[in-house]
Tab-separated table of C-alpha atoms and ligand atoms in Angstrom:
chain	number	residue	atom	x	y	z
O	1	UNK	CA	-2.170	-5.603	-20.889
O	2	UNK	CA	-2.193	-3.613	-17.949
O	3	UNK	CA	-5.637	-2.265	-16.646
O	4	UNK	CA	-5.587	1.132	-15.018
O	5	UNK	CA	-7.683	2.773	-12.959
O	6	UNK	CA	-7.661	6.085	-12.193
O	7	UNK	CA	-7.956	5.974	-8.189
O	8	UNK	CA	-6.717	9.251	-6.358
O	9	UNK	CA	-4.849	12.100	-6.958
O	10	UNK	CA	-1.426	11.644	-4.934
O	11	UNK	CA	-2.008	14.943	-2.740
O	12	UNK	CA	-5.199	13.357	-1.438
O	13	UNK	CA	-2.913	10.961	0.024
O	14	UNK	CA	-0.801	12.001	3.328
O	15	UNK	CA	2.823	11.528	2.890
O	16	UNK	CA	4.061	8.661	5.266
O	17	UNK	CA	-0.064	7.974	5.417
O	18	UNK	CA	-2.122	5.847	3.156
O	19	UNK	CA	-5.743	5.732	1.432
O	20	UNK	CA	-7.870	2.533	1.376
O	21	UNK	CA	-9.594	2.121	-2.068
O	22	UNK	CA	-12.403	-0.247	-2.105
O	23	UNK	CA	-12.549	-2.407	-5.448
O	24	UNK	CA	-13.876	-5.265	-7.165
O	25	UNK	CA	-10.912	-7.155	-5.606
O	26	UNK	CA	-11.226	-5.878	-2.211
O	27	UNK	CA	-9.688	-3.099	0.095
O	28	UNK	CA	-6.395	-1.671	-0.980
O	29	UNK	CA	-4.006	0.602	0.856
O	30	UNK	CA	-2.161	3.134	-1.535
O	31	UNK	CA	0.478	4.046	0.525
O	32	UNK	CA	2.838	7.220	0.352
O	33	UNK	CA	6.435	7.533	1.650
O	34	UNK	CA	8.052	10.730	2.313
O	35	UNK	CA	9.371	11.265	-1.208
O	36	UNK	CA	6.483	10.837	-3.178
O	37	UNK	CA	6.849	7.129	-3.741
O	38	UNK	CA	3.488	4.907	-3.859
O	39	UNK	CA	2.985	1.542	-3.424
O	40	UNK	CA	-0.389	-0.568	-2.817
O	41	UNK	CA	-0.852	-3.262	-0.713
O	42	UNK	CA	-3.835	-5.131	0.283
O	43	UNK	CA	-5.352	-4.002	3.117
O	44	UNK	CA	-4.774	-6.183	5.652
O	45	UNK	CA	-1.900	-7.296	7.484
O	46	UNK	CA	-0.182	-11.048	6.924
O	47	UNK	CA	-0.283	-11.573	10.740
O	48	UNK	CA	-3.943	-11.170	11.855
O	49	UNK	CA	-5.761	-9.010	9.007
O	50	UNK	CA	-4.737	-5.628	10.816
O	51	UNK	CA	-5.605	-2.210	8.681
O	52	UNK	CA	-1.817	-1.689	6.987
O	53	UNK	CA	-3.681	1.491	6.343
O	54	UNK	CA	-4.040	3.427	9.896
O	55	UNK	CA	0.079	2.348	10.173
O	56	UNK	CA	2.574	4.718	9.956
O	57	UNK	CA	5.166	4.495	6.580
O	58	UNK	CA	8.936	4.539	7.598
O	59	UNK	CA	11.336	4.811	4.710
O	60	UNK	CA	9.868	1.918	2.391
O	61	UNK	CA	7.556	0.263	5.249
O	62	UNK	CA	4.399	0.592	7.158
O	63	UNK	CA	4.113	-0.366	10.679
O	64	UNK	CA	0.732	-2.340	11.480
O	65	UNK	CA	-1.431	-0.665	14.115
O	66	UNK	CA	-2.031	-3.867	15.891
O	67	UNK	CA	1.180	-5.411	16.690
O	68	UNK	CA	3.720	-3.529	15.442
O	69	UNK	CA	4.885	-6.052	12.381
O	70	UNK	CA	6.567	-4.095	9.723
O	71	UNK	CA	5.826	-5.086	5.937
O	72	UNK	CA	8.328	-4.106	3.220
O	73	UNK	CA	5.928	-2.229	0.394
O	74	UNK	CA	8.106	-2.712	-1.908
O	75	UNK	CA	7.533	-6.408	-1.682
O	76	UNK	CA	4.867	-6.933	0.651
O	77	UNK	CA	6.915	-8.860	2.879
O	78	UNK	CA	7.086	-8.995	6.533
O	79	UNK	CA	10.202	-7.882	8.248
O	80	UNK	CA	12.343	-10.664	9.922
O	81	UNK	CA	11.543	-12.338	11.978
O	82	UNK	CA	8.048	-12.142	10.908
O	83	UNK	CA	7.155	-14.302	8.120
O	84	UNK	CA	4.151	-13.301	6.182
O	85	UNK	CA	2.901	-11.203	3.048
O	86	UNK	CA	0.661	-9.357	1.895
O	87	UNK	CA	-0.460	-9.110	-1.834
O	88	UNK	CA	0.748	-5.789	-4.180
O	89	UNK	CA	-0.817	-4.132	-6.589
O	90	UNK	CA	0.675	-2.132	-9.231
O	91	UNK	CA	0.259	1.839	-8.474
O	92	UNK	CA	1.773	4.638	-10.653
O	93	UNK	CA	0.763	8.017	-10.520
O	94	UNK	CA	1.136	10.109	-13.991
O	95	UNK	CA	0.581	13.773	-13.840
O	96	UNK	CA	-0.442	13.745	-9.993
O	97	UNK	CA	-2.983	11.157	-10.625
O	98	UNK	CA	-2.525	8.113	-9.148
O	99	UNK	CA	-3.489	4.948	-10.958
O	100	UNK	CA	-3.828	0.840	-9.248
O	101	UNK	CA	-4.356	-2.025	-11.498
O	102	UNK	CA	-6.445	-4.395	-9.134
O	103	UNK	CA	-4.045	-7.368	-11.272
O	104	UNK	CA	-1.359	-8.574	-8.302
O	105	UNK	CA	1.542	-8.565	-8.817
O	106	UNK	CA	3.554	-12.472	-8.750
X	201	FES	S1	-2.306	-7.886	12.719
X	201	FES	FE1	-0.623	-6.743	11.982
X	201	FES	S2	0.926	-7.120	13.396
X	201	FES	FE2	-0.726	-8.329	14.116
């Protein structure tokens, strides 16, 4: 069963932005897109550890600060031709709260 924990409420979190929650099993970015979607990545970037946090989220992906590699949130996958990925998390958010189970996702 599913653990939940109860980490944010989604308005503390700036659309196209993210918020780094640090747990038991290490930094996580909760990201936001522009239509309310969240998704929760670790926080560091498949390429050299950069903050996926301080990027900025276009449509379904963040941008990394450092060099620019984008990583899918949906999957935590590295755009072509960048090969890398970084581990999710599953997020919801229920009545504006939003909720990460520190579990990753397969
Ligand atoms: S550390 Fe993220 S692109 Fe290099």
């Amino acid at each position: 069963m599913t653990e939940w924990i109860n980490v944010a409420k989604l308005e503390d979190i700036p659309r196209q932005g993210a918020r780094v929650v640090r747990t038991a099993a290490g930094e996580i970015a909760i990201f936001r897109t522009v239509d309310d979607e969240v998704f929760a990545l670790r926080d560091k970037c498949p390429h050299k550890g950069g903050p996926l946090s301080q990027g900025i989220v276009h449509g379904k992906k963040v941008a990394c600060p450092l060099h620019d590699w984008k990583i899918n949130l949906d999957t935590g996958l590295a755009v072509a031709p960048d090969v890398g990925c970084a581990a999710r998390f599953p997020v919801r958010v229920i009545d504006g709260a939003v909720n990460l189970s520190l579990t990753p996702e397969a």
